[in-house]
């Protein structure tokens, strides 16, 4: 393995023409240059210079290394500049995988502030629902995952991941306009046991079934869809009722749907996840900070 300091000194010797001249250029003593060149020759396993009278010339190995030295030093300089840019947040790439309602709310707010303060940091967006989005994080396909969990499901988080809680997202009930229970400020789940239901994504549906079982009934699920607009449109047409997180309703709300809180309240936890060793990556830490700030600004979730 080459020592970059030795390559720099070797290049100076070749350029200046002698050890003493290179020492003056570099601000070293001549013995220091001599010792570095001996160390470099030991690394390559062959002499790099040969004496010719009072001067010196490159051996065949020296000529070969000389052809590469400038390129090596240039690459090191570029690498140092890139590392400096990354650590000082002038550059960087962060891949964020989020479920749709987080992608429509927390992500834009966080990225707007990030773009204003750190325009060199590039964020790539991916969409995914948990638990698949968490598996993508473990596989290295993204750097940060936004996911949600339900307290009653006792879901395990892979031990190599760090969880950063962002907000608690309150669940609501969607009723068609004119529904008899729409006159109430809050609705008990047990009061809806005779209704037909529209259910959402697999994880939300699993929690919904769990909550219904807790109050003693199995819901009649007429439709299932991952599309939040489809869920609301089906409710608006009187084809059923639905349970939906408040985060969705903060940006997407059908005008023929009545939204009521659940009594008692039910919530899901929205968190950011990252591999533990990536918490100290500057660009990743910055995006996490902006996501936390965006979550703190949310009202009514």
CSV table of C-alpha atoms in Angstrom, one decimal:
chain,number,residue,atom,x,y,z
A,1,UNK,CA,0.0,0.0,0.0
A,2,UNK,CA,1.3,3.5,-0.9
A,3,UNK,CA,1.4,6.2,1.7
A,4,UNK,CA,0.0,9.4,0.1
A,5,UNK,CA,2.7,11.5,1.8
A,6,UNK,CA,5.4,9.5,0.1
A,7,UNK,CA,3.7,9.8,-3.3
A,8,UNK,CA,3.5,13.6,-2.8
A,9,UNK,CA,7.2,13.7,-2.0
A,10,UNK,CA,8.1,11.4,-4.9
A,11,UNK,CA,6.2,13.7,-7.3
A,12,UNK,CA,8.1,16.7,-5.9
A,13,UNK,CA,11.4,14.9,-6.4
A,14,UNK,CA,10.6,14.0,-10.0
A,15,UNK,CA,9.4,17.5,-10.7
A,16,UNK,CA,12.2,19.4,-9.0
A,17,UNK,CA,14.9,17.0,-10.2
A,18,UNK,CA,16.6,16.2,-6.9
A,19,UNK,CA,16.1,15.4,-3.2
A,20,UNK,CA,17.5,18.8,-2.1
A,21,UNK,CA,15.3,20.7,-4.5
A,22,UNK,CA,12.2,18.8,-3.5
A,23,UNK,CA,13.0,19.5,0.2
A,24,UNK,CA,13.1,23.2,-0.5
A,25,UNK,CA,9.8,23.1,-2.3
A,26,UNK,CA,8.1,21.0,0.4
A,27,UNK,CA,9.7,22.8,3.4
A,28,UNK,CA,11.3,19.5,4.5
A,29,UNK,CA,14.9,18.7,5.4
A,30,UNK,CA,16.8,16.7,2.8
A,31,UNK,CA,17.2,13.7,5.2
A,32,UNK,CA,13.5,13.6,5.6
A,33,UNK,CA,13.0,13.4,1.8
A,34,UNK,CA,15.6,10.7,1.6
A,35,UNK,CA,13.9,8.6,4.4
A,36,UNK,CA,10.5,9.0,2.7
A,37,UNK,CA,11.9,7.8,-0.6
A,38,UNK,CA,13.6,4.8,1.0
A,39,UNK,CA,10.3,3.9,2.7
A,40,UNK,CA,8.5,4.2,-0.7
A,41,UNK,CA,11.0,1.9,-2.4
A,42,UNK,CA,10.5,-0.6,0.4
A,43,UNK,CA,6.7,-0.4,-0.3
A,44,UNK,CA,7.1,-1.1,-4.0
A,45,UNK,CA,9.9,-3.6,-3.5
A,46,UNK,CA,12.3,-2.1,-6.0
A,47,UNK,CA,14.5,1.0,-6.5
A,48,UNK,CA,12.8,4.1,-8.0
A,49,UNK,CA,16.0,6.1,-8.6
A,50,UNK,CA,19.5,5.4,-9.7
A,51,UNK,CA,22.6,7.6,-9.4
A,52,UNK,CA,24.1,9.0,-12.6
A,53,UNK,CA,27.3,10.9,-11.7
A,54,UNK,CA,26.2,13.7,-9.4
A,55,UNK,CA,22.6,13.5,-10.6
A,56,UNK,CA,19.9,10.8,-10.6
A,57,UNK,CA,17.4,9.4,-12.9
A,58,UNK,CA,14.3,7.2,-12.6
A,59,UNK,CA,14.5,3.5,-12.9
A,60,UNK,CA,11.8,1.7,-15.1
A,61,UNK,CA,9.7,1.3,-11.9
A,62,UNK,CA,10.2,4.9,-11.1
A,63,UNK,CA,9.1,6.0,-14.6
A,64,UNK,CA,6.0,3.9,-14.2
A,65,UNK,CA,5.1,5.3,-10.9
A,66,UNK,CA,5.8,8.9,-12.1
A,67,UNK,CA,3.2,8.4,-14.8
A,68,UNK,CA,0.6,7.6,-12.1
A,69,UNK,CA,1.7,10.0,-9.3
A,70,UNK,CA,0.0,13.1,-10.6
A,71,UNK,CA,-3.3,11.2,-11.2
A,72,UNK,CA,-3.1,9.7,-7.7
A,73,UNK,CA,-2.5,13.1,-6.1
A,74,UNK,CA,-5.3,14.7,-8.1
A,75,UNK,CA,-7.7,11.9,-7.1
A,76,UNK,CA,-6.8,12.4,-3.5
A,77,UNK,CA,-7.4,16.1,-3.7
A,78,UNK,CA,-10.8,15.5,-5.3
A,79,UNK,CA,-11.6,13.0,-2.6
A,80,UNK,CA,-10.6,15.4,0.1
A,81,UNK,CA,-12.8,18.1,-1.4
A,82,UNK,CA,-15.8,15.8,-1.6
A,83,UNK,CA,-15.3,14.6,2.0
A,84,UNK,CA,-15.1,18.2,3.1
A,85,UNK,CA,-18.3,19.1,1.2
A,86,UNK,CA,-20.2,16.1,2.7
A,87,UNK,CA,-19.1,16.8,6.3
A,88,UNK,CA,-19.8,20.5,5.9
A,89,UNK,CA,-23.2,19.8,4.3
A,90,UNK,CA,-22.4,21.5,1.0
A,91,UNK,CA,-23.2,18.2,-0.7
A,92,UNK,CA,-24.7,14.8,0.0
A,93,UNK,CA,-27.4,12.4,-1.1
A,94,UNK,CA,-30.1,11.0,1.2
A,95,UNK,CA,-32.7,8.4,0.0
A,96,UNK,CA,-36.0,8.6,2.0
A,97,UNK,CA,-38.7,6.0,1.7
A,98,UNK,CA,-42.1,7.1,3.1
A,99,UNK,CA,-45.7,5.9,3.2
A,100,UNK,CA,-48.0,8.1,1.0
A,101,UNK,CA,-49.5,10.4,3.7
A,102,UNK,CA,-46.1,11.2,5.2
A,103,UNK,CA,-44.8,11.8,1.6
A,104,UNK,CA,-47.6,14.3,1.1
A,105,UNK,CA,-47.1,16.2,4.4
A,106,UNK,CA,-43.9,15.8,6.4
A,107,UNK,CA,-41.6,15.3,3.5
A,108,UNK,CA,-42.5,18.5,1.5
A,109,UNK,CA,-42.3,20.7,4.6
A,110,UNK,CA,-38.9,19.2,5.6
A,111,UNK,CA,-37.4,19.4,2.1
A,112,UNK,CA,-38.5,23.0,1.6
A,113,UNK,CA,-36.4,24.1,4.6
A,114,UNK,CA,-33.6,21.8,3.6
A,115,UNK,CA,-33.5,23.3,0.1
A,116,UNK,CA,-33.3,26.8,1.4
A,117,UNK,CA,-30.5,26.2,3.9
A,118,UNK,CA,-28.5,23.4,2.3
A,119,UNK,CA,-29.2,23.4,-1.5
A,120,UNK,CA,-26.3,21.0,-2.1
A,121,UNK,CA,-27.9,18.2,-0.2
A,122,UNK,CA,-29.9,16.0,-2.6
A,123,UNK,CA,-32.9,14.0,-1.4
A,124,UNK,CA,-34.3,11.1,-3.4
A,125,UNK,CA,-37.8,10.0,-2.6
A,126,UNK,CA,-39.1,6.4,-2.6
A,127,UNK,CA,-42.6,5.2,-1.7
A,128,UNK,CA,-43.3,2.2,0.5
A,129,UNK,CA,-45.6,0.9,3.2
A,130,UNK,CA,-44.3,-0.8,6.3
A,131,UNK,CA,-43.1,-3.5,6.9
A,132,UNK,CA,-41.7,-3.6,3.4
A,133,UNK,CA,-40.2,-0.1,3.7
A,134,UNK,CA,-38.3,-1.2,6.9
A,135,UNK,CA,-36.9,-4.3,5.0
A,136,UNK,CA,-35.7,-2.0,2.2
A,137,UNK,CA,-33.8,0.1,4.8
A,138,UNK,CA,-32.1,-3.0,6.2
A,139,UNK,CA,-31.2,-4.1,2.7
A,140,UNK,CA,-29.5,-0.7,2.1
A,141,UNK,CA,-32.0,0.5,-0.6
A,142,UNK,CA,-32.7,3.7,1.3
A,143,UNK,CA,-31.1,5.8,4.1
A,144,UNK,CA,-34.2,6.8,6.1
A,145,UNK,CA,-37.6,5.2,6.3
A,146,UNK,CA,-40.8,6.9,7.5
A,147,UNK,CA,-43.2,4.3,8.9
A,148,UNK,CA,-46.1,3.9,11.3
A,149,UNK,CA,-46.9,1.4,14.0
A,150,UNK,CA,-50.0,0.6,16.1
A,151,UNK,CA,-49.6,0.1,19.8
A,152,UNK,CA,-51.9,-2.8,20.0
A,153,UNK,CA,-50.1,-4.9,17.4
A,154,UNK,CA,-46.7,-5.2,19.3
A,155,UNK,CA,-44.6,-5.0,16.2
A,156,UNK,CA,-40.9,-5.7,16.4
A,157,UNK,CA,-38.4,-3.3,14.9
A,158,UNK,CA,-35.1,-4.9,13.6
A,159,UNK,CA,-32.4,-4.4,16.2
A,160,UNK,CA,-30.0,-2.8,13.7
A,161,UNK,CA,-32.4,0.1,13.3
A,162,UNK,CA,-32.8,3.3,15.4
A,163,UNK,CA,-36.3,4.7,15.8
A,164,UNK,CA,-36.9,8.4,16.0
A,165,UNK,CA,-40.5,9.1,17.0
A,166,UNK,CA,-42.0,12.0,15.1
A,167,UNK,CA,-45.7,12.3,16.0
A,168,UNK,CA,-48.8,10.5,17.1
A,169,UNK,CA,-51.4,10.4,14.3
A,170,UNK,CA,-55.0,10.3,15.6
A,171,UNK,CA,-57.4,7.9,13.9
A,172,UNK,CA,-60.9,9.2,12.8
A,173,UNK,CA,-64.1,7.7,11.5
A,174,UNK,CA,-65.4,8.7,8.1
A,175,UNK,CA,-69.1,8.8,7.7
A,176,UNK,CA,-71.2,9.7,4.6
A,177,UNK,CA,-72.8,13.2,4.9
A,178,UNK,CA,-76.2,12.8,6.6
A,179,UNK,CA,-75.3,9.7,8.6
A,180,UNK,CA,-77.2,9.6,11.9
A,181,UNK,CA,-74.0,9.5,14.0
A,182,UNK,CA,-72.7,12.6,12.2
A,183,UNK,CA,-74.5,14.7,14.8
A,184,UNK,CA,-72.1,13.5,17.5
A,185,UNK,CA,-68.7,15.1,18.2
A,186,UNK,CA,-67.1,11.6,18.7
A,187,UNK,CA,-68.2,8.1,17.8
A,188,UNK,CA,-67.6,4.9,19.6
A,189,UNK,CA,-66.4,2.0,17.5
A,190,UNK,CA,-69.0,-0.3,19.0
A,191,UNK,CA,-71.8,2.0,17.7
A,192,UNK,CA,-70.7,1.1,14.2
A,193,UNK,CA,-70.7,-2.7,14.4
A,194,UNK,CA,-73.7,-3.0,12.1
A,195,UNK,CA,-72.1,-0.8,9.4
A,196,UNK,CA,-70.4,-2.0,6.2
A,197,UNK,CA,-66.7,-0.9,6.2
A,198,UNK,CA,-64.1,0.2,3.7
A,199,UNK,CA,-60.6,-0.9,4.9
A,200,UNK,CA,-57.2,0.4,3.9
A,201,UNK,CA,-53.7,-1.0,3.7
A,202,UNK,CA,-52.7,-4.3,5.2
A,203,UNK,CA,-51.2,-2.8,8.4
A,204,UNK,CA,-54.1,-0.4,8.9
A,205,UNK,CA,-56.6,-3.2,8.2
A,206,UNK,CA,-54.8,-5.5,10.7
A,207,UNK,CA,-55.1,-2.8,13.4
A,208,UNK,CA,-58.7,-2.1,12.5
A,209,UNK,CA,-59.6,-5.8,12.9
A,210,UNK,CA,-57.7,-5.8,16.2
A,211,UNK,CA,-59.6,-2.8,17.6
A,212,UNK,CA,-63.0,-4.2,16.5
A,213,UNK,CA,-62.2,-7.5,18.2
A,214,UNK,CA,-61.3,-5.5,21.4
A,215,UNK,CA,-64.8,-4.1,21.6
A,216,UNK,CA,-66.4,-7.4,20.7
A,217,UNK,CA,-67.3,-7.6,17.0
A,218,UNK,CA,-66.0,-8.6,13.6
A,219,UNK,CA,-66.6,-5.9,11.0
A,220,UNK,CA,-68.3,-6.4,7.6
A,221,UNK,CA,-65.6,-5.3,5.3
A,222,UNK,CA,-67.2,-4.6,1.9
A,223,UNK,CA,-64.1,-3.1,0.1
A,224,UNK,CA,-60.4,-2.9,0.6
A,225,UNK,CA,-58.1,-0.4,-1.1
A,226,UNK,CA,-54.7,1.3,-0.4
A,227,UNK,CA,-55.9,4.5,-2.2
A,228,UNK,CA,-57.1,7.1,0.4
A,229,UNK,CA,-59.1,9.0,-2.2
A,230,UNK,CA,-60.9,5.9,-3.2
A,231,UNK,CA,-61.8,5.2,0.4
A,232,UNK,CA,-63.3,8.6,0.8
A,233,UNK,CA,-65.2,8.4,-2.4
A,234,UNK,CA,-66.8,5.1,-1.5
A,235,UNK,CA,-67.8,6.6,1.9
A,236,UNK,CA,-69.2,9.7,0.2
A,237,UNK,CA,-71.4,7.5,-2.0
A,238,UNK,CA,-72.8,5.8,1.1
A,239,UNK,CA,-71.2,2.4,0.4
A,240,UNK,CA,-69.7,2.1,3.9
A,241,UNK,CA,-67.8,3.9,6.7
A,242,UNK,CA,-64.1,3.9,7.3
A,243,UNK,CA,-61.3,4.5,9.8
A,244,UNK,CA,-58.6,6.9,8.5
A,245,UNK,CA,-55.6,8.7,10.1
A,246,UNK,CA,-55.7,12.4,10.6
A,247,UNK,CA,-52.5,12.9,8.7
A,248,UNK,CA,-54.3,11.9,5.5
A,249,UNK,CA,-57.2,14.3,6.2
A,250,UNK,CA,-54.8,17.2,6.6
A,251,UNK,CA,-54.2,17.3,2.8
A,252,UNK,CA,-57.0,15.2,1.3
A,253,UNK,CA,-60.7,15.6,2.3
A,254,UNK,CA,-63.8,14.8,0.4
A,255,UNK,CA,-66.5,17.4,0.8
A,256,UNK,CA,-69.3,14.8,1.1
A,257,UNK,CA,-67.6,13.0,4.0
A,258,UNK,CA,-68.1,13.8,7.7
A,259,UNK,CA,-65.1,13.2,9.9
A,260,UNK,CA,-65.5,12.3,13.6
A,261,UNK,CA,-63.1,11.5,16.4
A,262,UNK,CA,-63.1,8.1,18.0
A,263,UNK,CA,-64.1,7.7,21.6
A,264,UNK,CA,-61.9,6.5,23.2
A,265,UNK,CA,-59.1,8.0,21.1
A,266,UNK,CA,-57.0,5.7,19.0
A,267,UNK,CA,-53.6,6.7,17.5
A,268,UNK,CA,-50.8,5.4,15.4
A,269,UNK,CA,-47.1,6.2,16.0
A,270,UNK,CA,-45.3,7.8,13.0
A,271,UNK,CA,-41.5,7.5,13.3
A,272,UNK,CA,-38.3,7.8,11.2
A,273,UNK,CA,-36.0,4.8,11.1
A,274,UNK,CA,-32.3,4.7,10.2
A,275,UNK,CA,-29.4,2.2,10.5
A,276,UNK,CA,-27.8,3.0,13.8
A,277,UNK,CA,-24.3,3.5,12.3
A,278,UNK,CA,-25.8,6.1,9.9
A,279,UNK,CA,-27.0,8.5,12.6
A,280,UNK,CA,-23.6,10.2,12.5
A,281,UNK,CA,-23.7,10.7,8.7
A,282,UNK,CA,-24.1,14.6,8.4
A,283,UNK,CA,-26.6,14.7,5.6
A,284,UNK,CA,-28.7,11.9,7.1
A,285,UNK,CA,-28.7,13.6,10.5
A,286,UNK,CA,-29.7,16.9,8.9
A,287,UNK,CA,-32.7,15.4,7.1
A,288,UNK,CA,-33.8,13.7,10.3
A,289,UNK,CA,-33.6,17.1,12.1
A,290,UNK,CA,-35.8,18.7,9.4
A,291,UNK,CA,-38.3,15.8,9.6
A,292,UNK,CA,-38.5,16.2,13.4
A,293,UNK,CA,-39.1,20.0,13.0
A,294,UNK,CA,-41.8,19.4,10.4
A,295,UNK,CA,-43.5,16.9,12.7
A,296,UNK,CA,-43.4,19.4,15.6
A,297,UNK,CA,-45.2,22.0,13.4
A,298,UNK,CA,-48.1,19.6,12.6
A,299,UNK,CA,-51.3,20.5,14.4
A,300,UNK,CA,-54.3,18.1,14.9
A,301,UNK,CA,-52.4,14.9,14.3
